[in-house]
Amino acid sequence: MAQIIGLPKLSPTMEEGVLVKWVKKVGDKVSPGDLVAEVETDKANMDFTIEDEGTVLHLFVKEGETVKLGAPVAILGKPGEDIAALIAQGAAPAAAPAAAPPTPAKPAPVAASPAAAAKPAPVAAAAKPAPVVAAAPGPGPAPGGRLLASPLAKTLAVELGIDLRTVTGSGPGGRIVERDVRAAASDGPRAVATTAIVAAPAVASTAAASADTALATVGEQAGDWIDVPASNMRKRIAARLTEAKRDVPHFYLMRRFDPAPLLAFRTRLNALLGDRGKVSVNDLIVKSAALALRRVPACNAAWVGDAIRRYQRVHVGIAVAIEDGLVTPVVRDADLKGLGVVAAEVADLAKRARERALKGHEITGSTFTVSNLGMFNIERFTAIINPPEAAILAVGGISDEPVVKDGAVVPGKRMTLTLSCDHRVIDGALGAKLLAVIVEQLEAPEALAL
Amino acid sequence: MAVISYREALNQAMREEMERDQDVFVMGEEVGHYNGAYKVTQGLLQRFSERRVVDTPIAEMGFAGIGVGAAMVGLRPIVEFMTWNFSLVAIDQIVNSAAKMFQMSGGQFNIPIVFRGPSGPAVQVGSQHSQALESWYAHVPGLAVALPSTAYDAKGLLKTAIRDDNPVVFMEGETLYGTTGEVPEAEYLIPFGQGDIKRAGADITLVAWSRMVHVCLDAAKVLADDGIDCEVVDPRTLRPLDVPIIVDSVRKTGRCVIAEVGWPSAGFGAEIAYQVQRHCLDALDAPVERVCSDDVPMPYAKNLEDEVQPQVADVVAAVRRALYLDA
């Protein structure tokens, strides 16, 4: 019997995807494991494989369209089946985008409450504003289903790509005001925020000026800015990093150390490797972090609300900048792998990240992340934790500096590592211990071979 | 630049305009021999003779009407009310004759008249003599309403009022006559409908006119100690109203407090609040706050008089409410 196939979750944080390319077309037979389509998620282009058997009878979605998770994409069945009812059923929600996607396994909230569905919800909500004073501050809509936000906060949220439902309001009755949205955005994409500050009055001004000639002198010139539509990935990064910076109590620990032994060690390693590959400074730091997490397991952990989850394996994420975004492919069991293997894996992951060819499992499940901006001559920086991980290591560049050795100032090298810690999981002394072990191993890099 | 009093600035404006234009003359109670109840017309009688500085009986309706008639035949009268409180006797001449004559005559008569005098609460003069009536006159089409807050504005606006071919209600701050400020020697005019930023700031817009400008500037100083950066906007004329200057400011700050010494109900601040929400809705981060006098006739006792009128602390409190710092 014919059935509707919904868009499956292809990455853990996926909420929607762009159907990039249909591999199968109407009339094609498919069996479990077959590649049906390519879907761009917030992370990468993913393969959409099918778990059922049958013939493709109908496609709901055109290439390039954005589809919500669970929304119907195709009908599968036997050739010649009458699928008119299914097409109508699948097409219906598309006409009303606000409706929840009909995933058979998970009934939509509206369906669960027939009374609520029968009553036109927007009218009910508008007619009965939430009591302003009674509502307690907190994220999400106020009692009564209304989200209290000032007009400015709403305008700003649209411009900064902030979901107001994720913002905690500090105004009366939990009303979200400008400062809350700016706080939520402050550690997201900085350039976007700056543009919006300029654009905000301009947008309002244009609208009002056209409506009232008395305000003709108020308006700003059109063309003073452009809005670049945010990609799925960019929106997701904005939301995730905002959440992380706002909800995770970060603190930062910094260590400067002498990278000279590390550089010498790397030179020896690369000589030994010859044309079998190269080990980078970053690979050595990844390896050191992995070993250190094994020695200080309390840091290889996550805050899960009512417990601290200690991971039993060490998977290190590597932050990789790609065009208009950022992904963190994962070196699994990095503590157990030899330096050559780590180096080869990192090189391969980074290359495929830039080609957007990573699979879902390759970008999920890290327990700690290393972010390196040394190649951009950044001396040191603080990174935002990649939740649910409890820490992230920010790696700065190597600089030539005068250093004091045996009471004399001599030329030397210095490098700075900054560990951002989630204070709910890692206290100061614990974080310091992890950083100390990482640095100790880098200063005596033979330890990395043990 | 010369530092002169608000009173002297008004006197200079009249003196210069009377010298410039023979048709300009002053009339009112005690404007001549007594040099004006508040000495604003000091020396004009000596300079311009009784033909152009005319003492009138205590009969506001009568001399206001004579002023309108004089304007109709081509003169340019400046009619002084001893205080704007007394203009209520003459309000029919101002509202029904002066404001409407141009329209009702099909454009045959311009009414180039200035009604001027002290306005707003004074000190211990009782409820009949201590009122801010600008909202009444700003309500009427056909009138311009100017309320200078500084000596500079007083001179520039009064010269514009005298040269205006239409009736102008010119309200001087009764408690501002002795205040001083820089006034250029060279001639200048301030066009109607052009407000002024009396203090630039980033966090909140305070809109005020006449004496309340000074109350707001004092409040801004207090708030600056808490790191709150107030912008004080003085529209200078309520009709025509410089909506763009207010709108620009509120779009910049996202918040607005309107401070007026008049009563709250149907006060002019309500009109400004309307304009702000109309043009700045998407820029507002909090409801517009208003600071007004209490909704009572002015008491005589000094302590109660202070209690009724908006003080620096009231403006500070309103700003803090608008910033959600206090409930």
CSV table of N, CA, C and O in Angstrom, one decimal, chain A residues 334-397:
chain,number,residue,atom,x,y,z
A,334,ALA,N,40.6,10.0,19.8
A,334,ALA,CA,41.8,10.6,19.4
A,334,ALA,C,42.9,10.3,20.4
A,334,ALA,O,44.1,10.3,20.0
A,335,ASP,N,42.6,9.9,21.6
A,335,ASP,CA,43.6,9.6,22.6
A,335,ASP,C,44.2,8.3,22.3
A,335,ASP,O,45.4,8.0,22.7
A,336,LEU,N,43.5,7.4,21.6
A,336,LEU,CA,44.0,6.1,21.3
A,336,LEU,C,44.8,6.0,20.0
A,336,LEU,O,45.4,5.0,19.7
A,337,LYS,N,44.6,7.0,19.1
A,337,LYS,CA,45.2,6.9,17.8
A,337,LYS,C,46.6,7.5,17.8
A,337,LYS,O,46.9,8.5,18.5
A,338,GLY,N,47.5,6.9,17.0
A,338,GLY,CA,48.8,7.5,16.8
A,338,GLY,C,48.8,8.8,16.1
A,338,GLY,O,47.8,9.2,15.5
A,339,LEU,N,49.9,9.6,16.3
A,339,LEU,CA,49.9,10.9,15.7
A,339,LEU,C,49.7,10.9,14.2
A,339,LEU,O,49.1,11.8,13.7
A,340,GLY,N,50.3,9.9,13.6
A,340,GLY,CA,50.2,9.9,12.1
A,340,GLY,C,48.8,9.7,11.7
A,340,GLY,O,48.3,10.3,10.7
A,341,VAL,N,48.0,8.9,12.4
A,341,VAL,CA,46.6,8.6,12.1
A,341,VAL,C,45.8,9.9,12.4
A,341,VAL,O,45.0,10.3,11.5
A,342,VAL,N,46.1,10.5,13.5
A,342,VAL,CA,45.3,11.7,13.8
A,342,VAL,C,45.6,12.8,12.7
A,342,VAL,O,44.6,13.4,12.2
A,343,ALA,N,46.8,12.9,12.3
A,343,ALA,CA,47.2,13.9,11.3
A,343,ALA,C,46.4,13.6,10.0
A,343,ALA,O,45.9,14.5,9.4
A,344,ALA,N,46.4,12.3,9.6
A,344,ALA,CA,45.8,12.0,8.4
A,344,ALA,C,44.3,12.2,8.4
A,344,ALA,O,43.7,12.7,7.5
A,345,GLU,N,43.7,11.8,9.6
A,345,GLU,CA,42.3,12.0,9.7
A,345,GLU,C,41.9,13.5,9.7
A,345,GLU,O,40.9,13.8,9.0
A,346,VAL,N,42.6,14.3,10.4
A,346,VAL,CA,42.3,15.7,10.4
A,346,VAL,C,42.4,16.3,9.0
A,346,VAL,O,41.5,17.1,8.6
A,347,ALA,N,43.5,15.9,8.3
A,347,ALA,CA,43.6,16.5,6.9
A,347,ALA,C,42.5,16.1,6.0
A,347,ALA,O,41.9,16.9,5.3
A,348,ASP,N,42.0,14.8,6.2
A,348,ASP,CA,40.9,14.3,5.3
A,348,ASP,C,39.6,15.0,5.7
A,348,ASP,O,38.9,15.5,4.8
A,349,LEU,N,39.4,15.1,7.0
A,349,LEU,CA,38.1,15.7,7.5
A,349,LEU,C,38.0,17.2,7.0
A,349,LEU,O,37.0,17.7,6.6
A,350,ALA,N,39.2,17.9,7.2
A,350,ALA,CA,39.2,19.3,6.9
A,350,ALA,C,38.9,19.5,5.4
A,350,ALA,O,38.2,20.4,5.0
A,351,LYS,N,39.6,18.7,4.6
A,351,LYS,CA,39.4,18.8,3.1
A,351,LYS,C,37.9,18.5,2.7
A,351,LYS,O,37.3,19.3,2.0
A,352,ARG,N,37.4,17.5,3.3
A,352,ARG,CA,36.0,17.2,2.9
A,352,ARG,C,35.0,18.2,3.5
A,352,ARG,O,33.9,18.4,3.0
A,353,ALA,N,35.4,18.8,4.6
A,353,ALA,CA,34.5,19.8,5.2
A,353,ALA,C,34.4,21.0,4.3
A,353,ALA,O,33.3,21.5,4.0
A,354,ARG,N,35.5,21.4,3.7
A,354,ARG,CA,35.5,22.5,2.7
A,354,ARG,C,34.7,22.1,1.5
A,354,ARG,O,34.1,23.0,0.8
A,355,GLU,N,34.7,20.8,1.2
A,355,GLU,CA,33.9,20.4,0.0
A,355,GLU,C,32.5,20.1,0.4
A,355,GLU,O,31.7,19.7,-0.5
A,356,ARG,N,32.1,20.3,1.6
A,356,ARG,CA,30.8,20.0,2.2
A,356,ARG,C,30.4,18.5,1.9
A,356,ARG,O,29.3,18.2,1.5
A,357,ALA,N,31.4,17.7,2.1
A,357,ALA,CA,31.2,16.3,1.7
A,357,ALA,C,31.2,15.4,3.0
A,357,ALA,O,31.3,14.2,2.8
A,358,LEU,N,31.1,16.0,4.1
A,358,LEU,CA,31.1,15.2,5.3
A,358,LEU,C,29.8,14.5,5.6
A,358,LEU,O,28.7,15.0,5.2
A,359,LYS,N,29.8,13.3,6.2
A,359,LYS,CA,28.6,12.6,6.5
A,359,LYS,C,28.2,13.1,7.9
A,359,LYS,O,29.0,13.6,8.7
A,360,GLY,N,26.9,12.8,8.2
A,360,GLY,CA,26.4,13.3,9.5
A,360,GLY,C,27.2,12.8,10.7
A,360,GLY,O,27.5,13.5,11.7
A,361,HIS,N,27.6,11.5,10.7
A,361,HIS,CA,28.2,10.9,11.8
A,361,HIS,C,29.7,11.5,12.0
A,361,HIS,O,30.2,11.4,13.1
A,362,GLU,N,30.1,12.1,11.0
A,362,GLU,CA,31.5,12.7,11.1
A,362,GLU,C,31.6,14.0,11.7
A,362,GLU,O,32.6,14.6,12.0
A,363,ILE,N,30.4,14.6,11.9
A,363,ILE,CA,30.4,16.0,12.5
A,363,ILE,C,29.6,16.0,13.8
A,363,ILE,O,29.2,17.0,14.3
A,364,THR,N,29.3,14.8,14.3
A,364,THR,CA,28.6,14.8,15.6
A,364,THR,C,29.3,13.9,16.6
A,364,THR,O,30.2,13.1,16.2
A,365,GLY,N,29.0,14.2,17.9
A,365,GLY,CA,29.5,13.3,18.9
A,365,GLY,C,30.8,13.7,19.5
A,365,GLY,O,31.4,13.0,20.3
A,366,SER,N,31.3,14.9,19.2
A,366,SER,CA,32.6,15.3,19.9
A,366,SER,C,32.4,15.5,21.3
A,366,SER,O,31.3,15.9,21.8
A,367,THR,N,33.4,15.3,22.1
A,367,THR,CA,33.3,15.5,23.6
A,367,THR,C,34.2,16.7,24.0
A,367,THR,O,34.1,17.2,25.1
A,368,PHE,N,34.9,17.3,23.1
A,368,PHE,CA,35.8,18.4,23.3
A,368,PHE,C,36.2,19.0,22.0
A,368,PHE,O,36.2,18.3,21.0
A,369,THR,N,36.4,20.3,21.9
A,369,THR,CA,36.7,20.9,20.6
A,369,THR,C,38.0,21.7,20.7
A,369,THR,O,38.3,22.3,21.7
A,370,VAL,N,38.8,21.7,19.6
A,370,VAL,CA,40.0,22.5,19.4
A,370,VAL,C,39.7,23.5,18.3
A,370,VAL,O,39.3,23.1,17.2
A,371,SER,N,40.0,24.8,18.6
A,371,SER,CA,39.8,25.8,17.6
A,371,SER,C,41.1,26.6,17.4
A,371,SER,O,41.6,27.1,18.4
A,372,ASN,N,41.6,26.6,16.2
A,372,ASN,CA,42.9,27.2,16.0
A,372,ASN,C,42.9,28.4,15.0
A,372,ASN,O,42.4,28.2,13.9
A,373,LEU,N,43.3,29.5,15.5
A,373,LEU,CA,43.4,30.7,14.6
A,373,LEU,C,44.8,31.2,14.4
A,373,LEU,O,45.1,32.3,14.0
A,374,GLY,N,45.7,30.3,14.8
A,374,GLY,CA,47.2,30.6,14.7
A,374,GLY,C,47.6,31.0,13.3
A,374,GLY,O,48.4,31.9,13.1
A,375,MET,N,47.0,30.3,12.3
A,375,MET,CA,47.4,30.6,11.0
A,375,MET,C,47.0,31.9,10.5
A,375,MET,O,47.4,32.4,9.4
A,376,PHE,N,46.1,32.6,11.2
A,376,PHE,CA,45.7,34.0,10.9
A,376,PHE,C,46.4,35.0,11.7
A,376,PHE,O,45.9,36.1,11.8
A,377,ASN,N,47.5,34.6,12.3
A,377,ASN,CA,48.3,35.5,13.1
A,377,ASN,C,47.5,36.1,14.3
A,377,ASN,O,47.8,37.2,14.8
A,378,ILE,N,46.5,35.3,14.8
A,378,ILE,CA,45.9,35.7,16.0
A,378,ILE,C,46.7,35.2,17.2
A,378,ILE,O,47.1,34.0,17.3
A,379,GLU,N,47.1,36.2,18.0
A,379,GLU,CA,48.0,35.8,19.1
A,379,GLU,C,47.3,34.9,20.1
A,379,GLU,O,47.8,33.9,20.6
A,380,ARG,N,46.0,35.3,20.5
A,380,ARG,CA,45.3,34.5,21.4
A,380,ARG,C,43.8,34.9,21.3
A,380,ARG,O,43.5,36.1,20.9
A,381,PHE,N,42.9,34.1,21.7
A,381,PHE,CA,41.5,34.4,21.6
A,381,PHE,C,40.7,33.5,22.5
A,381,PHE,O,41.2,32.5,23.1
A,382,THR,N,39.4,33.8,22.8
A,382,THR,CA,38.6,33.0,23.6
A,382,THR,C,37.5,32.4,22.7
A,382,THR,O,36.9,33.2,21.9
A,383,ALA,N,37.3,31.1,22.7
A,383,ALA,CA,36.3,30.5,21.9
A,383,ALA,C,35.0,30.2,22.7
A,383,ALA,O,35.0,30.1,23.9
A,384,ILE,N,33.9,30.2,21.9
A,384,ILE,CA,32.6,29.9,22.5
A,384,ILE,C,32.4,28.3,22.6
A,384,ILE,O,32.7,27.7,21.6
A,385,ILE,N,32.0,27.8,23.7
A,385,ILE,CA,31.9,26.4,23.9
A,385,ILE,C,30.9,25.8,22.9
A,385,ILE,O,29.9,26.4,22.6
A,386,ASN,N,31.2,24.6,22.4
A,386,ASN,CA,30.3,23.9,21.5
A,386,ASN,C,29.4,22.9,22.3
A,386,ASN,O,29.9,21.9,22.6
A,387,PRO,N,28.2,23.3,22.7
A,387,PRO,CA,27.4,22.5,23.6
A,387,PRO,C,27.1,21.1,23.0
A,387,PRO,O,27.0,21.0,21.8
A,388,PRO,N,27.0,20.1,23.8
A,388,PRO,CA,27.0,20.1,25.2
A,388,PRO,C,28.4,20.0,25.9
A,388,PRO,O,28.4,19.7,27.0
A,389,GLU,N,29.4,20.1,25.1
A,389,GLU,CA,30.7,19.9,25.6
A,389,GLU,C,31.0,20.9,26.8
A,389,GLU,O,30.3,21.9,26.8
A,390,ALA,N,32.0,20.6,27.6
A,390,ALA,CA,32.2,21.4,28.8
A,390,ALA,C,33.4,22.3,28.6
A,390,ALA,O,33.6,23.2,29.4
A,391,ALA,N,34.1,22.2,27.5
A,391,ALA,CA,35.3,23.0,27.3
A,391,ALA,C,35.7,23.1,25.8
A,391,ALA,O,35.3,22.2,25.0
A,392,ILE,N,36.4,24.1,25.5
A,392,ILE,CA,36.9,24.3,24.1
A,392,ILE,C,38.3,24.9,24.3
A,392,ILE,O,38.5,25.8,25.1
A,393,LEU,N,39.2,24.5,23.4
A,393,LEU,CA,40.6,25.0,23.5
A,393,LEU,C,40.8,25.9,22.3
A,393,LEU,O,40.7,25.5,21.2
A,394,ALA,N,41.2,27.2,22.6
A,394,ALA,CA,41.5,28.2,21.6
A,394,ALA,C,43.0,28.3,21.4
A,394,ALA,O,43.7,28.6,22.4
A,395,VAL,N,43.5,28.0,20.2
A,395,VAL,CA,44.9,28.0,20.0
A,395,VAL,C,45.3,29.2,19.2
A,395,VAL,O,44.8,29.5,18.1
A,396,GLY,N,46.3,29.9,19.8
A,396,GLY,CA,46.8,31.1,19.1
A,396,GLY,C,48.1,30.8,18.3
A,396,GLY,O,48.5,29.7,18.3
A,397,GLY,N,48.6,31.8,17.7
A,397,GLY,CA,49.8,31.6,16.8
A,397,GLY,C,51.1,31.6,17.6
A,397,GLY,O,51.1,32.0,18.8
